[in-house]
Tab-separated table of C-alpha atoms and ligand atoms in Angstrom:
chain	number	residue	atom	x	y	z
V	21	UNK	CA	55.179	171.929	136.063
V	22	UNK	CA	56.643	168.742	133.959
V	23	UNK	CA	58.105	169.758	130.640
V	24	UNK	CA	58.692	166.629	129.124
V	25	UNK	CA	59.489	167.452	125.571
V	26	UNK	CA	62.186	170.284	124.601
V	27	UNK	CA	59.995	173.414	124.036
V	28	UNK	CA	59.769	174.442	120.733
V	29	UNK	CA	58.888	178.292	119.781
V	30	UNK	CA	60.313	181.553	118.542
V	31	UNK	CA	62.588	184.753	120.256
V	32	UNK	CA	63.459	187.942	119.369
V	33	UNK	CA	66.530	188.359	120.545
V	34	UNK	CA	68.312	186.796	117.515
V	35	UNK	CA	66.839	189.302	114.826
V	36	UNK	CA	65.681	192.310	116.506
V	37	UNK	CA	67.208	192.976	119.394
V	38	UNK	CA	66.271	195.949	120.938
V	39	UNK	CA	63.866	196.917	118.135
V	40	UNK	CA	60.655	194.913	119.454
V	41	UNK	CA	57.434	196.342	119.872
V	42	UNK	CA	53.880	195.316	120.050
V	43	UNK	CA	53.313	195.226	116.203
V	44	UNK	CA	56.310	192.908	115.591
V	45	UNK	CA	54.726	190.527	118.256
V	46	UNK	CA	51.321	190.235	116.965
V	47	UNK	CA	52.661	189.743	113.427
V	48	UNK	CA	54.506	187.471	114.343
V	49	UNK	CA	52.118	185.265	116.458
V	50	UNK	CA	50.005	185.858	112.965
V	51	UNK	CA	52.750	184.023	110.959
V	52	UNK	CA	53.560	181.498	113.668
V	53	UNK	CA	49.999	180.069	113.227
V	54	UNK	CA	50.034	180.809	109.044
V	55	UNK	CA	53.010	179.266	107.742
V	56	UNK	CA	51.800	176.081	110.389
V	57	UNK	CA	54.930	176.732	112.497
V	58	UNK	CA	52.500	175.946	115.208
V	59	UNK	CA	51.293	172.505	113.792
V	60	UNK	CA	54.826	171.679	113.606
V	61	UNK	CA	55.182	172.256	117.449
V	62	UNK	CA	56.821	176.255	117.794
V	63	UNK	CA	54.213	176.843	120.638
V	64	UNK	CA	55.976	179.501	122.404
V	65	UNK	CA	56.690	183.152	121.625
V	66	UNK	CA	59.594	184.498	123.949
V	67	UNK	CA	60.268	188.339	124.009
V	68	UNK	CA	63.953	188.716	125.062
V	69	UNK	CA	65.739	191.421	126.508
V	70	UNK	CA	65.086	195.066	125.995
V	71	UNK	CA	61.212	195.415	126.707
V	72	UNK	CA	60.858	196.814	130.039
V	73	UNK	CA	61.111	200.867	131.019
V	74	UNK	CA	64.415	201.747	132.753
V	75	UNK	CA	62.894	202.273	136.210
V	76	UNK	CA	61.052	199.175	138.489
V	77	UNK	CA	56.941	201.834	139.712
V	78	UNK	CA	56.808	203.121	142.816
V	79	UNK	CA	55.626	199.194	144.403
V	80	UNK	CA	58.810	197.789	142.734
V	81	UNK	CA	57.442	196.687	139.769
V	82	UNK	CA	58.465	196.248	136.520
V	83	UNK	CA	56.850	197.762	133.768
V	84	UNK	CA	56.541	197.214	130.300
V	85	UNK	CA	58.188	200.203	127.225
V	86	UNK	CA	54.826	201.844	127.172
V	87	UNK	CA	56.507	203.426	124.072
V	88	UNK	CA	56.954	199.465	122.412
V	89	UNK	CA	54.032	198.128	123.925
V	90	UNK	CA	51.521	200.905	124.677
V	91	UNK	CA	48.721	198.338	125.916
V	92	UNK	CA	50.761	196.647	128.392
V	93	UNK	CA	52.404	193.168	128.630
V	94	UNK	CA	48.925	191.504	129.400
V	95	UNK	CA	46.962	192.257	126.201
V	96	UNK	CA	50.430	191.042	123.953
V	97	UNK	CA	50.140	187.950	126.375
V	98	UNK	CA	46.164	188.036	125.790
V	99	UNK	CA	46.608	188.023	121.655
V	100	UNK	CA	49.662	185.583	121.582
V	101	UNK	CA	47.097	183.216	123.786
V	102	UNK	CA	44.306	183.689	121.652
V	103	UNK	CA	46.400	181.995	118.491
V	104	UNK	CA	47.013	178.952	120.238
V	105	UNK	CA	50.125	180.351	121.652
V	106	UNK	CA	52.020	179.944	124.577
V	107	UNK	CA	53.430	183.466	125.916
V	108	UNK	CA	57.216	183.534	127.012
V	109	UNK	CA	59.392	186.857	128.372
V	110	UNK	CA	62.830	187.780	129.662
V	111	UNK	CA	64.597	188.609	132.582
V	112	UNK	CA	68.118	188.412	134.519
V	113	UNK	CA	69.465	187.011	138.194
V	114	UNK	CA	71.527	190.280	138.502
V	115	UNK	CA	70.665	193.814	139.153
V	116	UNK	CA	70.440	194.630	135.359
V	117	UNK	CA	69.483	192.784	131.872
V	118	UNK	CA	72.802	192.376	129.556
V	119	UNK	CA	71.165	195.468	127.821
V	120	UNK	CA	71.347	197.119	131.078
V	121	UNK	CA	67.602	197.077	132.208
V	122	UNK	CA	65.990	196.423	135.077
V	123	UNK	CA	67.075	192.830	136.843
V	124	UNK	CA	65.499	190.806	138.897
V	125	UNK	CA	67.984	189.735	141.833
V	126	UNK	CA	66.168	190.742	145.439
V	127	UNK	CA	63.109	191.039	143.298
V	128	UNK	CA	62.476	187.445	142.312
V	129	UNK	CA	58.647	186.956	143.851
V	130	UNK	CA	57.494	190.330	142.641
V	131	UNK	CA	57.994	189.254	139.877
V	132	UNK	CA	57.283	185.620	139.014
V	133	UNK	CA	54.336	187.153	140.381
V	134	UNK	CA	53.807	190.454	138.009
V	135	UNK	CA	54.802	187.377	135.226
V	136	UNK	CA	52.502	185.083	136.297
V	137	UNK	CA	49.319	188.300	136.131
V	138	UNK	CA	50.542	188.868	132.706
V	139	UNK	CA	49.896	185.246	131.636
V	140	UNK	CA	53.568	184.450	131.274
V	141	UNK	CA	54.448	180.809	130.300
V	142	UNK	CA	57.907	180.977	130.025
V	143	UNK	CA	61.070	182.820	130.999
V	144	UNK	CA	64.054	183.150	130.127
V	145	UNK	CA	66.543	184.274	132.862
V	146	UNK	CA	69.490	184.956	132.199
V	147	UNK	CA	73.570	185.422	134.458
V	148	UNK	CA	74.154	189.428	134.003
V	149	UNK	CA	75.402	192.016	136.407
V	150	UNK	CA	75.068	189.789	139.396
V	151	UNK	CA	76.414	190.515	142.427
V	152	UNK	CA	79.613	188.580	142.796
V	153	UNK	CA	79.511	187.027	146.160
V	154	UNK	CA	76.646	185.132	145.254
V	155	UNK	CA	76.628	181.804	143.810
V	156	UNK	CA	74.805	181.008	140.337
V	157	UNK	CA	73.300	177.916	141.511
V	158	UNK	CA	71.454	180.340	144.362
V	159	UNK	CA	70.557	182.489	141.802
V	160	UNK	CA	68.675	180.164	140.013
V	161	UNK	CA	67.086	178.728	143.181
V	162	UNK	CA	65.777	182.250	144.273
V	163	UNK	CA	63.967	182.982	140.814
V	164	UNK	CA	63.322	178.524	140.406
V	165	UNK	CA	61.342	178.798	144.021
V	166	UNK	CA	59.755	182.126	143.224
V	167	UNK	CA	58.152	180.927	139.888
V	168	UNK	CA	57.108	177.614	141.376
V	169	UNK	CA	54.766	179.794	143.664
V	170	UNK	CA	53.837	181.957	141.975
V	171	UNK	CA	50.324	180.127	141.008
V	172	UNK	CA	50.964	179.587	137.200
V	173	UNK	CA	53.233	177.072	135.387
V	174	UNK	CA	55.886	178.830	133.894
V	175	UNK	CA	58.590	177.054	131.799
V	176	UNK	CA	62.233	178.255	133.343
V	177	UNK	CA	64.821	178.675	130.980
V	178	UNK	CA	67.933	179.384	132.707
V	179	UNK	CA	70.474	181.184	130.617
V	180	UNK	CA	74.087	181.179	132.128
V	181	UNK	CA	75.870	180.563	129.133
V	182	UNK	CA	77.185	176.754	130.775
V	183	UNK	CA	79.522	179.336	132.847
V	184	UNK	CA	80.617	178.537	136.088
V	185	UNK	CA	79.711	174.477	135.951
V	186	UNK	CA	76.092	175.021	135.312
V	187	UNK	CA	75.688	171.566	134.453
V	188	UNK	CA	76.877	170.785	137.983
V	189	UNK	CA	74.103	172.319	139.817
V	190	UNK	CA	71.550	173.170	137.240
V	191	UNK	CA	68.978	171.012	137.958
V	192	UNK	CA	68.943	171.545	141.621
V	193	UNK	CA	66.641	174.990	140.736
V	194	UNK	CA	63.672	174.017	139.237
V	195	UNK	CA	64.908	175.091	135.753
V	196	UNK	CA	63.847	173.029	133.167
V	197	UNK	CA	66.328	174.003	130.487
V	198	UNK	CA	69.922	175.645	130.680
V	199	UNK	CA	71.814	177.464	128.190
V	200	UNK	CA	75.048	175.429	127.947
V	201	UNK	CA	77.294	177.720	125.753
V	202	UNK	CA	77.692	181.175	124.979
V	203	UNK	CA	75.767	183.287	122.171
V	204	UNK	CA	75.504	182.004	118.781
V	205	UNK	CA	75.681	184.196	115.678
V	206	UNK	CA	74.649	183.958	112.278
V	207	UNK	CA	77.905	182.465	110.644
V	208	UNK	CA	79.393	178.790	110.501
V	209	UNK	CA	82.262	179.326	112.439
V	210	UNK	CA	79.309	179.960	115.274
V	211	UNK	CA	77.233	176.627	114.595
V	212	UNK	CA	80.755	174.736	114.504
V	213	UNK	CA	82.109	175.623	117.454
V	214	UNK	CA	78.513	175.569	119.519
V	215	UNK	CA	78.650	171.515	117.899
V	216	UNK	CA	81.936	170.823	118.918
V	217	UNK	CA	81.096	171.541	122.398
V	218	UNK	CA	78.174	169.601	122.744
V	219	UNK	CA	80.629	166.689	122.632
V	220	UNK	CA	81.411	167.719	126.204
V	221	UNK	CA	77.937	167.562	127.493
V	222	UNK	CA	76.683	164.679	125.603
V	223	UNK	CA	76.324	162.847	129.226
V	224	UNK	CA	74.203	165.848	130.404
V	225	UNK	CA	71.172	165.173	127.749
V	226	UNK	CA	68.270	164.009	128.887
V	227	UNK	CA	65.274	164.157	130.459
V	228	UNK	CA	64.878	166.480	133.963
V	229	UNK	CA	66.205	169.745	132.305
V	230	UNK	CA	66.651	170.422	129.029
V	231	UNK	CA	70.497	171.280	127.184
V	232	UNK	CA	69.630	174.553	125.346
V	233	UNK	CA	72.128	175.039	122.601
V	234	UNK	CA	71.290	178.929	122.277
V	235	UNK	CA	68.435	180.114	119.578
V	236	UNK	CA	68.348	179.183	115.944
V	237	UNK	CA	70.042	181.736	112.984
V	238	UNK	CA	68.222	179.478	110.074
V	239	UNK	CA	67.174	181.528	107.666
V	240	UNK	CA	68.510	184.843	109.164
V	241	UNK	CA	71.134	184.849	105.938
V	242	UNK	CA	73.063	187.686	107.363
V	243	UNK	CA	70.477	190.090	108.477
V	244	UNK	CA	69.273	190.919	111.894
V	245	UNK	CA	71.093	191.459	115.790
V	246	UNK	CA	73.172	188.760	115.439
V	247	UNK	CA	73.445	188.228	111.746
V	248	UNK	CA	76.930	187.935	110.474
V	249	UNK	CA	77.871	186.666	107.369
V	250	UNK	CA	75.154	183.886	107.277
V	251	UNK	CA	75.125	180.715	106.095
V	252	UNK	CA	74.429	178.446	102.808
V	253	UNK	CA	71.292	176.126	103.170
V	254	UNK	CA	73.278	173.375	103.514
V	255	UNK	CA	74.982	174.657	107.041
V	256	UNK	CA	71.209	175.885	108.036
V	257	UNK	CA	70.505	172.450	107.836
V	258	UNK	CA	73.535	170.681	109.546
V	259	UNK	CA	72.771	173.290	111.995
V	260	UNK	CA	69.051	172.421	112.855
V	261	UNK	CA	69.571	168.960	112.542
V	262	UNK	CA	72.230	168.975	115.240
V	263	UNK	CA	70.429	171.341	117.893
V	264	UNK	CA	67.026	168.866	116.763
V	265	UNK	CA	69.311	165.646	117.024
V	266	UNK	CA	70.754	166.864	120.592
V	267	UNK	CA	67.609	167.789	121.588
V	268	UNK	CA	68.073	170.798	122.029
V	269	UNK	CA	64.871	173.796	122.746
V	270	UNK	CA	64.491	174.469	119.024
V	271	UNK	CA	63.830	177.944	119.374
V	272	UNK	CA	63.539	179.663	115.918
V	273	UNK	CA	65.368	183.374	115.668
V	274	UNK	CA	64.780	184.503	112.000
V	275	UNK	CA	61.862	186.852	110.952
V	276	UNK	CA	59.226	184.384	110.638
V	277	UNK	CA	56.589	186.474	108.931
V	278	UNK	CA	59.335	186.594	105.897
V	279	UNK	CA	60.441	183.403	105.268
V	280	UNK	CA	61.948	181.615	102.127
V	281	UNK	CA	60.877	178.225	101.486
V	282	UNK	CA	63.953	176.827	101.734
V	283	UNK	CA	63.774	178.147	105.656
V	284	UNK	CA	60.584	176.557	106.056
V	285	UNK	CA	61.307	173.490	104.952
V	286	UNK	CA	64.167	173.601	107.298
V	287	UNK	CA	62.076	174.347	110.291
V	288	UNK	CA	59.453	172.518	109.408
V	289	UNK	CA	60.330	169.058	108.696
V	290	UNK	CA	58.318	166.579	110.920
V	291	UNK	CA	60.985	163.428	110.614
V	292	UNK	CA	63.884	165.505	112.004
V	293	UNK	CA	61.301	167.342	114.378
V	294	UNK	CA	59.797	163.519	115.750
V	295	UNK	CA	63.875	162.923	116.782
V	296	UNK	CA	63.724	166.124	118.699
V	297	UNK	CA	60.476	165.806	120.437
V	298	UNK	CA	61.082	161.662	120.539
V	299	UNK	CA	59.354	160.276	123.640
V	300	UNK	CA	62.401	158.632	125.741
V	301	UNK	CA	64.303	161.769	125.123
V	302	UNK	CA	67.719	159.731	125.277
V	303	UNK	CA	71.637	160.574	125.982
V	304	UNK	CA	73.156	160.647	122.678
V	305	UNK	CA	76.751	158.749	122.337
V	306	UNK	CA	79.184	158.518	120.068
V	307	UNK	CA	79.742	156.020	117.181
V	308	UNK	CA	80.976	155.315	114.083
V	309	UNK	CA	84.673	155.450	112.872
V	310	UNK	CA	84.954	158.863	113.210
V	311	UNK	CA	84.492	159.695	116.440
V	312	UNK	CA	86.656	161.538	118.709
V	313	UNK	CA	89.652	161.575	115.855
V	314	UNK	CA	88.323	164.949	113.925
V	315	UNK	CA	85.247	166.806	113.703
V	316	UNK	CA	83.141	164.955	111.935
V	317	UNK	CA	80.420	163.689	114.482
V	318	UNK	CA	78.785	160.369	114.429
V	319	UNK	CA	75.930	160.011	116.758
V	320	UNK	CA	73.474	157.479	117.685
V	321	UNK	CA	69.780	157.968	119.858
V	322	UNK	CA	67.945	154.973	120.619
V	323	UNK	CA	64.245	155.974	119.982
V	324	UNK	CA	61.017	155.292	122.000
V	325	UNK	CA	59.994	152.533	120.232
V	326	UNK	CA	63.280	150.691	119.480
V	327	UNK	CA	64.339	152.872	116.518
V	328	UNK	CA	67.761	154.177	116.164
V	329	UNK	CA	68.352	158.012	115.376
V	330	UNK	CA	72.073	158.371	113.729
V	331	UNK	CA	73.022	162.311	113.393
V	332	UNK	CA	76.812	162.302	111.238
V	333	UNK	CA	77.708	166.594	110.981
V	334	UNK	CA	80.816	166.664	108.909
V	335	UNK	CA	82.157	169.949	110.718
V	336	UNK	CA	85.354	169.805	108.706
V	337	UNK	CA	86.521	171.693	105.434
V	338	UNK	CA	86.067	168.329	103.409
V	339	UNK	CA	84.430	165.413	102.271
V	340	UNK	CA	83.511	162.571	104.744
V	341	UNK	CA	83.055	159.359	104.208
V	342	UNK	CA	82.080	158.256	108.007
V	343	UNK	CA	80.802	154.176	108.630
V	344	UNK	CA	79.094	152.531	111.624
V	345	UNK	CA	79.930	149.462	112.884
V	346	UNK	CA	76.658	148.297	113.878
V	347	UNK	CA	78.322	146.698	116.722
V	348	UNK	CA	78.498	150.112	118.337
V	349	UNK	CA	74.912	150.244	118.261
V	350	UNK	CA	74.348	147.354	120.170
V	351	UNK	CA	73.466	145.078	117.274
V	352	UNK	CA	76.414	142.440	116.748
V	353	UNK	CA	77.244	139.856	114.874
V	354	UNK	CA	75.992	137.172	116.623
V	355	UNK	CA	72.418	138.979	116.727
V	356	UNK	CA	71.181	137.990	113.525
V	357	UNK	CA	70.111	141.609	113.161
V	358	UNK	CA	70.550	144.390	110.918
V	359	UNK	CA	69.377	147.848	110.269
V	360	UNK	CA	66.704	149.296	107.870
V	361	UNK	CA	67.983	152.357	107.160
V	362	UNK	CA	66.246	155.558	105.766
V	363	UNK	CA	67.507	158.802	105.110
V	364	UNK	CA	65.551	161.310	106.848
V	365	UNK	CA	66.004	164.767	104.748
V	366	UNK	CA	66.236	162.892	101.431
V	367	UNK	CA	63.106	160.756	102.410
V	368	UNK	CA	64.592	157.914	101.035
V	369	UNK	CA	64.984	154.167	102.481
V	370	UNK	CA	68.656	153.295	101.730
V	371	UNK	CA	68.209	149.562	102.226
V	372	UNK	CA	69.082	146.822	104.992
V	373	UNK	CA	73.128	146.870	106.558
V	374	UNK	CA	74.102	144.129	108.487
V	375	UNK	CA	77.591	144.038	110.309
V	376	UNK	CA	78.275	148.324	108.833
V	377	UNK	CA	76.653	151.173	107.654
V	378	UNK	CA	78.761	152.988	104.998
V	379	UNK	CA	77.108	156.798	104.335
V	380	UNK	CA	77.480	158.243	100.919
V	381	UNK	CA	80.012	160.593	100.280
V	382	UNK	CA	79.264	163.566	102.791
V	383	UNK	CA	80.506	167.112	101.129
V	384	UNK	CA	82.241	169.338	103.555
V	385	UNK	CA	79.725	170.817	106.239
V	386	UNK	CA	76.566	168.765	105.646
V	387	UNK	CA	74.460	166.373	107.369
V	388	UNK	CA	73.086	163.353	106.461
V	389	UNK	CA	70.246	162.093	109.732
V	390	UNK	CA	69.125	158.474	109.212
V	391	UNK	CA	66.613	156.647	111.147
V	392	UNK	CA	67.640	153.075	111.225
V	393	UNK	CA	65.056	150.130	112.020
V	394	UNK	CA	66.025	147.023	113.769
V	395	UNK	CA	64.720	143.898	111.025
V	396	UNK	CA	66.451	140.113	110.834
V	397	UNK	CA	69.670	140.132	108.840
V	398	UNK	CA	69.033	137.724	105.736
O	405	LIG	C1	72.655	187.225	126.461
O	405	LIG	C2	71.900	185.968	126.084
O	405	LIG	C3	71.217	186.218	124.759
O	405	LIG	C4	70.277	187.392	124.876
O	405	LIG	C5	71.029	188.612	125.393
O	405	LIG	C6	70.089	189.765	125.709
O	405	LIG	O1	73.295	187.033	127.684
O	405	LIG	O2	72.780	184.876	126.013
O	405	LIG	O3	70.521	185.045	124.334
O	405	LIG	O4	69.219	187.059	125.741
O	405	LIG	O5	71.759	188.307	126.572
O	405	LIG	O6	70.751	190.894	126.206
């Protein structure tokens, strides 16, 4: 299986928790499809942790909370499939789930194989209770091998947290996306510090296995598992914009059969979308004045096509007034070039910069994403 793009859907985890059941998932494959979360590219629904009895049957198996889902894991799979919708569950490399069920180390082709009967498209795995004289990177392997024959694609989402030099050995195992920092929470101090670190990883983007920055909170405002204090719109937005601008999995974690329209106009804007899903899928790299002196972040993309995607996250307390010397771009002096820039969430085209790109004034925690066009300088 190729994924080429980073996969884009909902999961639990983020707002329920333990309390998912059958109901919830159907309703929620209902509102994936309704408020066009679907058209906008969230194609898979993941059920996290929590949804499996205590005990593997007498063959070993697992078996689904008859209690939660009292049909079995095959007809939630069967409905999510027959919206459109790609199918996606949960599991661990160590003896037991972080919520302490079932795991699947020694039991890694039973059950890519129960997954694959199911009509599971994608798991998530993730790095609890495992047994400590065995290396992650085997881990991985055993449950990477064991899905790859297992006679259905399955998209493997690897989820150890970027502990233990994941990004060292990740994409020996057949994963096609790894977790590379621990849990977020609903709160800004979260998104900040999950930012920050990206600047870490920035050589680690690109295409071959995907850098998952952990699910979305947008829109959660404080409620839910991980809800904390919640954010204001603005942070939602420097928040998706960074995971979509980093392309990371944007996985969406609120309720999405309740959401506000300021939430789904978040979620579903198709400019800042496009520079997730872009084609070439490039490393991002840092530009701009900015850059490496405090946390405000100026990053550049270059675009399939020959566009420029420029992400500036003002992660500090106040105002910002960040520039870009084109030169870091690529585009010097001597080019004869210049940018055509437009400002992606306030749909607006700025105007053509030669030599420097000055933003406005940028408040304390925003965003501003720009895609700038390469045109002759005047
Ligand atoms: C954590 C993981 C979370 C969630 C949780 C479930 O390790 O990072 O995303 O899956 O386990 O118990």
């Amino acid at each position: 299986m190729i994924v080429r793009k980073p996969p884009m859907g909902w999961n639990s985890w983020n707002t329920f928790g333990r309390n998912i059941d059958e109901k919830l998932i159907m309703e929620t494959a209902d509102a994936m499809v309704e408020s066009g979360m679907l058209d906008a590219g969230y194609e898979y629904l993941v059920i996290d942790d929590c949804w499996s009895e205590k005990k593997r049957d007498a063959n070993g198996r697992l078996v689904a909370d008859p209690e939660k889902f009292p049909n079995g894991m095959k007809a939630v799979a069967d409905y999510v499939h027959s919206k459109g919708l790609k199918f996606g569950m949960y599991s661990c490399c160590g003896s037991m789930t972080c919520a302490g069920y079932p795991g699947s180390f020694d039991y890694e082709f039973i059950d890519a194989e129960t997954f694959a009967s199911w009509g599971v498209d994608y798991l998530k795995y993730d790095y609890c209770f495992r047994p400590m004289d065995q290396q992650g990177h085997l881990l991985y392997k055993k449950m990477g091998l064991a899905l790859a024959n297992c006679g259905r694609d399955i998209c493997f989402s690897a989820c150890s947290w970027g502990a233990d030099q994941t990004n060292e050995w990740i994409k020996q195992t057949g994963a096609h996306l790894w977790r590379s920092t621990g849990d977020i929470v609903d709160s800004w101090d979260s998104v900040k510090s999950l930012i920050i670190k990206q600047d870490e990883y920035l050589t680690t983007n690109g295409q071959g296995c995907f850098n998952d920055m952990d699910m979305l909170i947008v829109g959660m405002r404080g409620k839910g598992n991980v809800g904390l204090s919640g954010c204001t719109d603005e942070e939602y937005r420097t928040h998706f914009s960074a995971w979509a601008f980093l392309g990371s999995p944007l996985m969406a974690g609120g309720d999405v059969r309740d959401m506000d329209e300021t939430t789904k106009s978040i979620l579903l804007d198709k400019e800042i979308i496009a520079i997730n899903q872009d084609e070439a899928y490039r490393q991002p790299f840092n530009c701009g004045n900015h850059w490496k002196i405090n946390d405000v972040k100026v990053w550049a993309k270059y675009l399939e096509g020959g566009d420029i995607a420029i992400g500036i996250f003002n992660l500090t307390d106040h105002a910002a007034d960040p520039f870009i010397p084109l030169d870091a771009l690529g585009l010097s002096r001597v080019s004869g070039k210049a940018v055509s820039v437009r400002d992606l969430w306030k749909k607006e085209e700025l105007g053509v910069y030669a030599d420097v790109f000055r933003t406005d004034h940028i408040p304390a925690h925003e965003c501003r994403m720009y895609r700038f066009k390469v045109v002759d300088a005047k």
